Coordinates of C-alpha atoms in Angstrom, one line a residue:
X274 CA -0.9 6.3 27.3
X275 CA -3.8 7.0 24.9
X276 CA -6.8 4.8 25.6
X277 CA -7.6 2.1 23.1
X278 CA -10.5 2.8 20.7
X279 CA -13.8 1.8 22.0
X280 CA -15.7 1.3 18.8
X281 CA -15.9 -2.3 17.4
X282 CA -16.8 -1.2 13.9
X283 CA -15.1 0.9 11.3
X284 CA -18.0 3.3 11.2
X285 CA -18.3 7.0 11.4
X286 CA -20.3 8.9 14.0
X287 CA -24.0 9.2 13.4
X288 CA -24.0 13.0 13.5
X289 CA -21.5 13.5 10.8
X290 CA -23.4 14.9 7.8
X291 CA -21.8 17.3 5.3
X292 CA -23.7 20.4 4.2
X293 CA -23.2 19.7 0.5
X294 CA -25.0 21.6 -2.2
X295 CA -25.3 21.6 -6.0
X296 CA -21.8 23.1 -6.5
X297 CA -20.3 20.2 -4.6
X298 CA -22.2 17.6 -6.5
X299 CA -21.3 19.2 -9.8
X300 CA -17.6 18.9 -8.9
X301 CA -18.1 15.3 -8.0
X302 CA -20.0 14.6 -11.3
X303 CA -17.3 16.3 -13.4
X304 CA -14.7 14.1 -11.7
X305 CA -16.6 10.9 -12.5
X306 CA -17.0 11.9 -16.2
X307 CA -13.3 12.5 -16.5
X308 CA -12.5 9.2 -14.9
X309 CA -14.6 7.3 -17.4
X310 CA -13.2 9.4 -20.2
X311 CA -9.7 8.4 -19.3
X312 CA -10.8 4.7 -19.4
X313 CA -12.3 5.1 -22.9
X314 CA -9.2 7.0 -24.1
X315 CA -6.9 4.2 -22.8
X316 CA -9.0 1.5 -24.5
X317 CA -7.5 2.4 -27.8
X318 CA -4.0 1.2 -26.7
X319 CA -5.3 -2.1 -25.4
X320 CA -4.7 -4.7 -28.1
X321 CA -2.9 -7.5 -26.2
X322 CA -3.0 -9.0 -22.7
X323 CA 0.4 -7.3 -22.0
X324 CA -1.3 -3.9 -22.9
X325 CA -4.1 -4.7 -20.5
X326 CA -2.1 -6.0 -17.6
X327 CA 1.2 -4.0 -17.9
X328 CA 0.4 -1.1 -20.2
X329 CA 2.6 -2.7 -22.8
X330 CA 5.7 -1.6 -20.7
X331 CA 5.5 1.8 -22.4
X332 CA 4.9 4.5 -19.7
X333 CA 7.4 7.2 -18.8
X334 CA 8.9 7.3 -15.3
X335 CA 7.1 10.4 -14.1
X336 CA 3.7 8.8 -14.8
X337 CA 4.5 5.5 -13.2
X338 CA 6.2 7.3 -10.3
X339 CA 3.1 9.4 -9.5
X340 CA 0.9 6.3 -10.0
X341 CA 3.1 4.4 -7.6
X342 CA 2.6 6.8 -4.8
X343 CA -1.1 7.3 -5.6
X344 CA -1.8 3.6 -5.6
X345 CA -0.5 3.6 -2.0
X346 CA -2.4 6.9 -1.2
X347 CA -5.8 5.2 -0.9
X348 CA -8.5 6.1 1.5
X349 CA -7.3 3.6 4.0
X350 CA -4.0 5.5 4.0
X351 CA -5.7 8.9 4.4
X352 CA -8.4 8.0 7.0
X353 CA -6.1 5.4 8.6
X354 CA -3.0 7.6 9.0
X355 CA -5.1 10.5 10.2
X356 CA -6.6 8.1 12.7
X357 CA -3.1 7.0 13.6
X358 CA -2.1 10.6 14.1
X359 CA -5.1 11.3 16.4
X360 CA -4.4 8.1 18.4
X361 CA -0.6 8.0 18.5
X362 CA 0.6 11.5 17.7
X363 CA 3.7 12.4 15.8
X364 CA 4.8 8.7 15.9
X365 CA 2.8 8.4 12.6
X366 CA 5.9 9.7 10.8
X367 CA 7.6 6.3 11.4
X368 CA 5.3 4.8 8.7
X369 CA 6.8 7.2 6.2
X370 CA 10.4 8.1 7.0
X371 CA 11.5 4.7 8.3
X372 CA 8.6 2.6 7.2
X373 CA 8.6 3.5 3.5
X374 CA 11.5 5.5 2.2
X375 CA 14.4 3.0 2.8
X376 CA 12.3 0.2 1.3
X377 CA 11.2 2.2 -1.7
X378 CA 14.9 3.1 -2.4
X379 CA 15.9 -0.6 -2.0
X380 CA 13.2 -1.6 -4.4
X381 CA 14.4 0.9 -7.0
X382 CA 18.2 0.3 -6.7
X383 CA 18.4 -3.4 -5.9
X384 CA 15.2 -5.3 -6.8
X385 CA 13.8 -3.6 -9.9
X386 CA 16.7 -4.8 -12.1
X387 CA 15.8 -8.4 -11.1
X388 CA 12.1 -7.9 -11.7
X389 CA 12.4 -6.0 -15.0
X390 CA 15.2 -7.9 -16.6
X391 CA 13.5 -11.3 -15.9
X392 CA 10.5 -10.0 -17.9
X393 CA 8.1 -11.3 -15.3
X394 CA 4.5 -10.1 -15.4
X395 CA 3.9 -10.4 -11.7
X396 CA 5.8 -10.8 -8.4
X397 CA 4.8 -14.5 -7.9
X398 CA 6.1 -15.3 -11.4
X399 CA 9.6 -14.2 -10.1
X400 CA 9.3 -16.9 -7.4
X401 CA 8.5 -19.5 -10.1
X402 CA 11.8 -18.7 -11.8
X403 CA 13.8 -18.6 -8.6
X404 CA 12.2 -21.6 -6.8
X405 CA 9.5 -23.9 -8.1
X406 CA 5.8 -24.3 -9.0
X407 CA 4.8 -25.0 -5.4
X408 CA 6.2 -21.7 -4.2
X409 CA 4.7 -19.9 -7.2
X410 CA 1.2 -21.4 -6.7
X411 CA 1.1 -20.7 -2.9
X412 CA 2.4 -17.1 -3.3
X413 CA -0.1 -16.5 -6.1
X414 CA -3.0 -17.7 -4.0
X415 CA -1.9 -15.8 -0.9
X416 CA -1.4 -12.6 -2.9
X417 CA -4.7 -12.9 -4.8
X418 CA -6.6 -13.4 -1.5
X419 CA -4.8 -10.5 0.2
X420 CA -5.5 -8.2 -2.8
X421 CA -9.2 -8.9 -2.6
X422 CA -9.2 -8.3 1.2
X423 CA -7.4 -5.0 0.8
X424 CA -9.6 -3.8 -2.1
X425 CA -12.6 -4.8 0.1
X426 CA -11.4 -2.5 2.9
X427 CA -11.3 0.4 0.5
X428 CA -14.8 -0.3 -0.7
X429 CA -16.3 -0.8 2.7
X430 CA -14.6 2.3 4.1
X431 CA -15.9 4.3 1.1
X432 CA -19.5 3.1 1.7
X433 CA -19.6 4.0 5.3
X434 CA -17.9 7.4 4.7
X435 CA -20.3 8.3 1.9
X436 CA -23.3 7.2 4.0
X437 CA -22.2 9.3 6.9
X438 CA -21.1 12.4 4.9
X439 CA -23.7 12.5 2.1
X440 CA -26.5 10.4 3.4
X441 CA -26.4 7.8 0.7
X442 CA -27.3 4.3 1.7
X443 CA -24.3 2.0 1.9
X444 CA -25.4 -0.3 -0.9
X445 CA -25.7 2.7 -3.2
X446 CA -22.2 3.9 -2.4
X447 CA -20.8 0.4 -2.9
X448 CA -22.6 -0.1 -6.3
X449 CA -21.7 3.4 -7.6
X450 CA -18.0 3.2 -6.6
X451 CA -17.7 -0.4 -7.6
X452 CA -19.2 0.4 -11.0
X453 CA -16.8 3.2 -11.8
X454 CA -13.7 1.2 -10.7
X455 CA -14.9 -1.8 -12.7
X456 CA -15.7 0.3 -15.7
X457 CA -12.4 2.1 -16.2
X458 CA -10.2 -0.9 -15.4
X459 CA -12.2 -3.3 -17.6
X460 CA -12.3 -0.8 -20.4
X461 CA -8.8 0.6 -20.4
X462 CA -6.8 -1.9 -18.3
X463 CA -3.8 -0.9 -16.3
X464 CA -3.1 2.2 -18.4
X465 CA -6.5 3.5 -17.4
X466 CA -5.9 2.8 -13.8
X467 CA -2.4 4.4 -13.9
X468 CA -3.5 7.6 -15.7
X469 CA -6.5 7.9 -13.3
X470 CA -4.1 7.5 -10.4
X471 CA -2.0 10.4 -11.6
X472 CA -5.2 12.5 -11.7
X473 CA -6.3 11.1 -8.3
X474 CA -2.9 12.1 -6.8
X475 CA -3.5 15.8 -7.5
X476 CA -7.2 15.6 -6.6
X477 CA -6.3 14.1 -3.2
X478 CA -3.7 16.9 -2.6
X479 CA -6.4 19.5 -3.4
X480 CA -8.6 17.8 -0.8
X481 CA -6.1 17.5 2.0
X482 CA -4.2 20.9 1.8
X483 CA -7.3 23.0 2.6
X484 CA -8.1 20.8 5.6
X485 CA -4.6 21.2 7.0
X486 CA -4.4 25.0 6.4
X487 CA -7.9 25.8 7.8
X488 CA -7.4 23.2 10.6
X489 CA -4.1 24.8 11.8
X490 CA -5.7 28.2 11.7
X491 CA -8.5 27.0 13.9
X492 CA -6.2 25.8 16.6
X493 CA -3.8 28.8 16.6
X494 CA -1.2 27.6 14.1
X495 CA 1.5 25.1 14.8
X496 CA 2.5 26.6 18.1
X497 CA -1.1 26.5 19.3
X498 CA -1.5 22.9 18.1
X499 CA 1.7 21.8 19.9
X500 CA 0.8 23.6 23.1
X501 CA -2.7 22.1 23.2
X502 CA -1.5 18.6 22.3
X503 CA 1.3 18.6 25.0
X504 CA -1.2 19.8 27.6
X505 CA -3.7 17.1 26.8
X506 CA -1.4 14.1 26.0
X507 CA 2.1 14.9 27.3
X508 CA 5.4 15.7 25.6
X509 CA 5.8 12.3 24.0
X510 CA 2.8 12.8 21.8
X511 CA 4.6 15.4 19.8
X512 CA 7.9 13.6 19.4
X513 CA 8.8 10.6 17.1
X514 CA 11.1 8.8 19.6
X515 CA 10.0 10.0 23.0
X516 CA 9.3 7.2 25.4
X517 CA 10.4 4.5 23.0
X518 CA 13.1 3.1 25.3
X519 CA 12.6 -0.6 26.0
X520 CA 10.2 -0.9 28.9
X521 CA 9.0 2.7 28.6
X522 CA 5.4 3.7 28.0
X523 CA 4.5 5.7 24.9
X524 CA 1.3 6.3 22.8
X525 CA 2.3 3.8 20.2
X526 CA 2.9 0.9 22.6
X527 CA 6.2 0.0 20.8
X528 CA 9.9 0.5 21.6
X529 CA 12.6 1.7 19.3
X530 CA 13.7 -1.9 18.5
X531 CA 10.3 -3.1 17.3
X532 CA 9.8 0.1 15.4
X533 CA 13.2 -0.3 13.6
X534 CA 13.0 -4.0 13.0
X535 CA 9.3 -4.7 12.9
X536 CA 8.1 -1.6 11.0
X537 CA 11.3 -0.2 9.4
X538 CA 12.7 -3.4 8.1
X539 CA 10.3 -6.4 8.1
X540 CA 6.9 -4.8 7.5
X541 CA 8.2 -2.0 5.3
X542 CA 10.5 -4.0 3.1
X543 CA 7.9 -6.8 2.9
X544 CA 5.2 -4.4 1.7
X545 CA 7.2 -2.1 -0.7
X546 CA 9.3 -4.8 -2.4
X547 CA 6.8 -7.6 -2.8
X548 CA 3.4 -6.0 -3.0
X549 CA 2.5 -6.3 -6.7
X550 CA -0.1 -3.5 -6.5
X551 CA 3.0 -1.3 -6.2
X552 CA 5.6 -3.2 -8.2
X553 CA 3.1 -3.5 -11.1
X554 CA 3.4 0.3 -11.7
X555 CA 7.1 0.1 -12.0
X556 CA 6.9 -3.0 -14.4
X557 CA 4.8 -0.8 -16.7
X558 CA 7.7 1.6 -17.3
X559 CA 9.2 1.9 -20.7
X560 CA 12.7 0.7 -19.8
X561 CA 14.8 -0.4 -16.9
X562 CA 16.0 3.1 -16.0
X563 CA 12.4 4.3 -15.9
X564 CA 11.4 1.2 -13.8
X565 CA 14.1 1.9 -11.3
X566 CA 13.2 5.6 -11.1
X567 CA 9.5 4.8 -10.5
X568 CA 9.7 4.1 -6.7
X569 CA 12.5 6.7 -6.3
X570 CA 10.5 9.5 -7.9
X571 CA 7.5 8.4 -5.7
X572 CA 9.7 8.6 -2.6
X573 CA 9.9 12.4 -2.6
X574 CA 6.2 13.2 -2.4
X575 CA 5.9 10.2 0.1
X576 CA 8.3 12.0 2.5
X577 CA 6.0 15.0 2.7
X578 CA 2.5 13.4 2.4
X579 CA 2.8 12.5 6.1
X580 CA 2.1 16.1 7.1
X581 CA -1.2 16.1 5.1
X582 CA -2.5 13.2 7.1
X583 CA -0.8 13.8 10.5
X584 CA -1.9 17.4 10.9
X585 CA -5.6 16.6 10.5
X586 CA -5.3 13.8 13.0
X587 CA -3.6 16.1 15.5
X588 CA -6.1 19.0 14.9
X589 CA -9.0 16.6 15.5
X590 CA -7.3 15.4 18.7
X591 CA -7.3 19.1 19.9
X592 CA -10.8 19.9 18.8
X593 CA -12.2 16.6 20.2
X594 CA -10.0 15.8 23.2
X595 CA -11.7 12.5 23.9
X596 CA -11.8 11.3 20.3
X597 CA -11.7 7.5 20.1
X598 CA -12.3 6.9 23.8
X599 CA -15.5 5.8 25.6
X600 CA -16.2 9.5 26.4
X601 CA -16.6 10.5 22.7
X602 CA -19.1 9.7 19.9
X603 CA -16.2 9.9 17.4
X604 CA -13.8 7.1 16.5
X605 CA -10.3 7.9 15.4
X606 CA -11.4 7.2 11.8
X607 CA -13.7 10.2 12.1
X608 CA -10.8 12.7 12.2
X609 CA -10.8 13.9 8.6
X610 CA -14.6 13.6 8.0
X611 CA -15.2 15.6 11.2
X612 CA -12.8 18.4 10.0
X613 CA -14.5 18.4 6.6
X614 CA -17.9 18.9 8.2
X615 CA -16.7 21.6 10.6
X616 CA -14.2 23.6 8.6
X617 CA -14.8 23.5 4.8
X618 CA -17.0 25.9 2.8
X619 CA -19.0 24.7 -0.2
X620 CA -17.0 24.3 -3.3
X621 CA -13.9 23.4 -1.3
X622 CA -16.1 20.8 0.4
X623 CA -16.9 19.3 -3.0
X624 CA -13.2 19.1 -3.9
X625 CA -12.6 17.4 -0.5
X626 CA -15.4 14.9 -1.0
X627 CA -14.1 14.2 -4.5
X628 CA -10.6 13.7 -3.2
X629 CA -11.8 11.3 -0.6
X630 CA -13.7 9.2 -3.2
X631 CA -10.7 9.4 -5.5
X632 CA -8.5 8.0 -2.7
X633 CA -10.9 5.1 -2.2
X634 CA -11.0 4.3 -5.9
X635 CA -7.2 4.6 -6.3
X636 CA -6.6 2.1 -3.5
X637 CA -9.3 -0.3 -4.7
X638 CA -8.2 0.0 -8.4
X639 CA -4.5 -0.7 -7.5
X640 CA -5.5 -3.9 -5.8
X641 CA -8.1 -5.0 -8.3
X642 CA -5.6 -4.5 -11.2
X643 CA -2.9 -6.5 -9.4
X644 CA -5.4 -9.2 -8.5
X645 CA -6.6 -9.6 -12.1
X646 CA -3.0 -9.9 -13.3
X647 CA -1.9 -12.5 -10.8
X648 CA -5.1 -14.6 -11.1
X649 CA -4.9 -14.6 -14.9
X650 CA -1.2 -15.1 -15.5
X651 CA -0.2 -17.0 -12.4
X652 CA -3.2 -19.2 -11.6
X653 CA -5.5 -19.5 -14.6
X654 CA -3.0 -19.6 -17.5
X655 CA -0.4 -21.6 -15.6
X656 CA -2.6 -24.3 -13.9
X657 CA -6.1 -24.2 -15.3
X658 CA -6.4 -23.3 -19.0
X659 CA -2.9 -23.4 -20.5
X660 CA -1.5 -22.4 -23.9
X661 CA -4.5 -20.5 -25.3
X662 CA -4.3 -17.6 -27.7
X663 CA -3.6 -14.2 -26.2
X664 CA -7.1 -12.9 -27.0
X665 CA -8.5 -15.5 -24.6
X666 CA -6.5 -14.2 -21.7
X667 CA -7.4 -10.6 -22.5
X668 CA -11.1 -11.5 -22.3
X669 CA -10.6 -13.6 -19.2
X670 CA -8.7 -10.7 -17.6
X671 CA -11.7 -8.5 -18.0
X672 CA -14.0 -11.2 -16.6
X673 CA -11.8 -11.8 -13.5
X674 CA -11.7 -8.0 -13.0
X675 CA -15.5 -8.0 -12.5
X676 CA -15.3 -11.1 -10.3
X677 CA -12.5 -9.3 -8.2
X678 CA -14.8 -6.3 -7.7
X679 CA -17.7 -8.4 -6.5
X680 CA -15.4 -10.5 -4.3
X681 CA -14.1 -7.3 -2.8
X682 CA -17.7 -6.4 -1.8
X683 CA -18.0 -9.7 -0.1
X684 CA -14.8 -9.4 1.9
X685 CA -15.3 -5.7 2.9
X686 CA -17.0 -6.5 6.1
X687 CA -14.1 -8.4 7.5
X688 CA -12.6 -5.0 8.3
X689 CA -15.5 -4.1 10.6
X690 CA -13.7 -5.3 13.8
X691 CA -11.1 -2.6 13.5
X692 CA -11.8 1.0 14.6
X693 CA -8.4 2.1 13.1
X694 CA -8.4 0.9 9.4
X695 CA -4.6 1.1 9.3
X696 CA -4.4 -1.4 12.1
X697 CA -6.3 -3.9 9.9
X698 CA -4.0 -3.3 6.9
X699 CA -0.8 -3.6 9.0
X700 CA -2.2 -7.0 10.2
X701 CA -2.7 -8.2 6.7
X702 CA 0.8 -7.0 5.6
X703 CA 2.4 -9.0 8.5
X704 CA 0.5 -12.1 7.4
X705 CA 1.0 -12.0 3.7
X706 CA 3.8 -9.6 2.6
X707 CA 6.4 -10.3 5.3
X708 CA 6.7 -14.1 4.6
X709 CA 6.9 -13.4 0.9
X710 CA 9.7 -10.8 1.5
X711 CA 11.8 -13.3 3.6
X712 CA 11.6 -15.8 0.7
X713 CA 12.6 -13.1 -1.8
X714 CA 15.5 -11.7 0.2
X715 CA 17.0 -15.1 1.0
X716 CA 16.4 -16.5 -2.5
X717 CA 17.9 -13.3 -4.0
X718 CA 21.1 -13.1 -1.9
X719 CA 21.7 -16.8 -1.1
X720 CA 22.5 -18.9 -4.2
X721 CA 22.3 -22.2 -2.2
X722 CA 18.6 -21.6 -1.1
X723 CA 16.9 -24.8 -2.4
X724 CA 13.9 -25.0 -4.7
X725 CA 11.7 -26.4 -1.9
X726 CA 12.7 -23.9 0.7
X727 CA 10.6 -21.2 -0.9
X728 CA 7.2 -22.8 -0.3
X729 CA 8.1 -24.0 3.2
X730 CA 9.4 -20.5 4.1
X731 CA 6.1 -19.0 2.9
X732 CA 4.0 -21.5 4.9
X733 CA 6.1 -21.1 8.1
X734 CA 6.2 -17.3 8.0
X735 CA 2.5 -16.9 7.3
X736 CA 1.5 -19.4 10.0
X737 CA 3.9 -18.0 12.6
X738 CA 2.6 -14.4 12.1
X739 CA -1.0 -15.5 12.4
X740 CA -0.3 -17.6 15.5
X741 CA 1.5 -14.7 17.2
X742 CA -1.4 -12.3 16.4
X743 CA -4.5 -14.5 17.1
X744 CA -3.2 -16.6 19.9
X745 CA -0.2 -15.0 21.7
X746 CA -1.5 -11.4 21.4
X747 CA -5.3 -11.8 21.2
X748 CA -5.4 -14.5 23.9
X749 CA -3.2 -12.4 26.2
X750 CA -0.3 -15.0 26.4
X751 CA 2.0 -12.0 26.1
X752 CA 1.0 -8.5 27.0
X753 CA 1.4 -6.1 24.1
X754 CA -0.2 -2.7 24.6
X755 CA -1.6 -2.0 21.2
X756 CA -2.7 -3.6 17.9
X757 CA 0.1 -1.7 16.1
X758 CA 2.7 -3.0 18.6
X759 CA 1.4 -6.5 18.0
X760 CA 1.7 -6.1 14.3
X761 CA 5.4 -5.2 14.6
X762 CA 6.0 -8.3 16.7
X763 CA 4.0 -10.5 14.4
X764 CA 6.1 -9.2 11.4
X765 CA 9.4 -10.0 13.2
X766 CA 8.1 -13.5 14.3
X767 CA 6.9 -14.3 10.7
X768 CA 10.3 -13.1 9.2
X769 CA 12.4 -15.1 11.7
X770 CA 10.3 -18.3 11.3
X771 CA 10.3 -18.1 7.5
X772 CA 14.1 -17.6 7.5
X773 CA 14.9 -20.4 9.9
X774 CA 12.7 -22.9 8.1
X775 CA 14.2 -21.9 4.7
X776 CA 17.7 -22.5 6.0
X777 CA 16.7 -25.9 7.6
X778 CA 14.9 -27.1 4.5
X779 CA 17.8 -26.0 2.3
X780 CA 20.2 -28.2 4.2
X781 CA 18.1 -31.3 3.3
X782 CA 16.9 -30.6 -0.2
X783 CA 18.5 -29.9 -3.6
X784 CA 19.5 -26.5 -4.8
X785 CA 18.3 -25.1 -8.1
X786 CA 20.9 -25.7 -10.9
X787 CA 23.3 -22.8 -11.0
X788 CA 22.7 -22.3 -14.7
X789 CA 19.0 -21.5 -14.0
X790 CA 19.9 -18.8 -11.5
X791 CA 21.3 -16.3 -14.0
X792 CA 19.8 -12.9 -13.3
X793 CA 17.8 -14.2 -10.3
X794 CA 20.5 -14.1 -7.6
X795 CA 22.5 -11.1 -6.7
X796 CA 25.9 -11.2 -8.4
X797 CA 24.8 -13.2 -11.4
X798 CA 24.4 -11.8 -14.9
X799 CA 21.1 -12.0 -16.7
X800 CA 21.3 -13.1 -20.4
X801 CA 19.3 -10.0 -21.3
X802 CA 21.5 -7.6 -19.4
X803 CA 23.2 -6.3 -22.6
X804 CA 19.8 -5.2 -23.9
X805 CA 19.5 -2.5 -21.2
X806 CA 21.0 0.3 -23.3
X807 CA 20.4 3.7 -21.7
X808 CA 18.1 5.8 -23.8
X809 CA 19.0 9.4 -24.7
X810 CA 18.3 11.6 -21.8
X811 CA 18.2 8.9 -19.2
X812 CA 21.9 9.3 -18.6
X813 CA 21.5 12.9 -17.3
X814 CA 23.0 13.3 -13.8
X815 CA 19.7 14.2 -12.2
X816 CA 18.1 11.0 -13.5
X817 CA 20.7 8.7 -12.0
X818 CA 18.9 6.2 -9.7
X819 CA 21.6 6.2 -7.1
X820 CA 21.5 10.0 -6.7
X821 CA 17.7 10.0 -6.5
X822 CA 17.7 7.1 -4.0
X823 CA 20.3 8.4 -1.6
X824 CA 18.9 11.9 -1.7
X825 CA 15.5 10.6 -0.6
X826 CA 17.1 8.7 2.3
X827 CA 19.1 11.7 3.5
X828 CA 16.0 14.0 3.2
X829 CA 13.9 11.5 5.2
X830 CA 16.5 11.3 7.9
X831 CA 16.8 15.1 8.1
X832 CA 13.0 15.4 8.5
X833 CA 13.3 13.3 11.7
X834 CA 15.5 15.9 13.4
X835 CA 12.8 18.4 14.5
X836 CA 10.7 15.6 16.0
X837 CA 13.5 13.7 17.8
X838 CA 14.4 16.1 20.7

């Protein structure tokens, strides 16, 4: 089995410095000018708080779909998944083909009609309608806290990468990146963030594709890569399911059951269906059909993006055989920066640096824009300053955006104990997203679930996941080989605990009146359902959500075949 990472900080090797020149900096400068330009252009459409927080629900599906996948394709995704590829091998595909696609399809086909028809402005607001104020307030607080933590990871990672690659001091990188994210969100609201995410999606692709192509050429193509990896790490490193039998040893430290249940169901569905940083993009679509198609359109690039992060991780594992171990100066997070330093010529290097910075800003902006919406609508307007004019909440939204950015700077260093950034994020998801998912799924499919069961299910799920990770795993009560394996177990424990507590509490407390459940429970009809007339063009066969969704599932399953034998 691959050795655990030795570094205790998310930091890059001291010797990593990129040979950037004026051309590279010019490309970077042009990108920042365009980003701010988009922000100022979007400002003209921001007249109400709905415009600021949800783009006035006016965007086409292809825009929200690309923004949906770009919001997820942050720097933690790029650096973290490349690190996961270097550490665990081809098993990284699980986070995409079983850990994303089924849940994205479920969101589009099943959950988006509930979200969109209920006219909610955030995910916690849906819990208010289905359960009660206590579930709403707790979920709002947990989500706002998690959003700031995750935005902080992006900002911290950006600072250390820029310091290592360009030689800028960390505080300069933090201030510059924070300023640009703050500027274009504060100026143009969610529309600015979304249109910038569409731009960032293509910039990120332009950064990753040359790294993959030149990296593969360096190690003798795919056959050369496969031969070297198998010689260094064994056959299981290049298969998705090799060694995942219960009791068997494999690089990931998890068996097929925890992969399917922990990652494929609990963590995956918990993240994609309740994470407002993602759902917010779909809620900004112009109609229900576009909202449903948002995650379904995003699913297709998501299937193939794994290759753009897995290949650099595997190439780095070949070029630096001891990466991430005590015998190397490089941590797993160094995989992509190392390849940028070693392989890319000037000009292409500038695009790659720009793509990396774009990825950091996309991830941070997604979480900051979701934080400002939840804090303004679900905490401030509901419990602190009620019933003010719309202009007040628009101004407050801009203020809380600035506070969210500064808070992200403060929380960034919590991530420093993880040498694989993705391990940190999966830990957060098991704590915050999984308990929210169990409350959603039971509340949506079980009409009898009582009003009070929501808040107690959230508390039980969050507490159980944290106890499993910090006490049972970290204190060695149960031997789990890796952090990722522990995250899968924590997710399962949190889900089961939340579900059991919800059932028990429901047996002793009053259900919500059936008349108030219309459109909130599967099988009931929303009063606004008749308003969902299909617009001209949306009824085309290739735009049908069911066709898009099931095509994505079949394609993801087919991609597993070459890596399963």
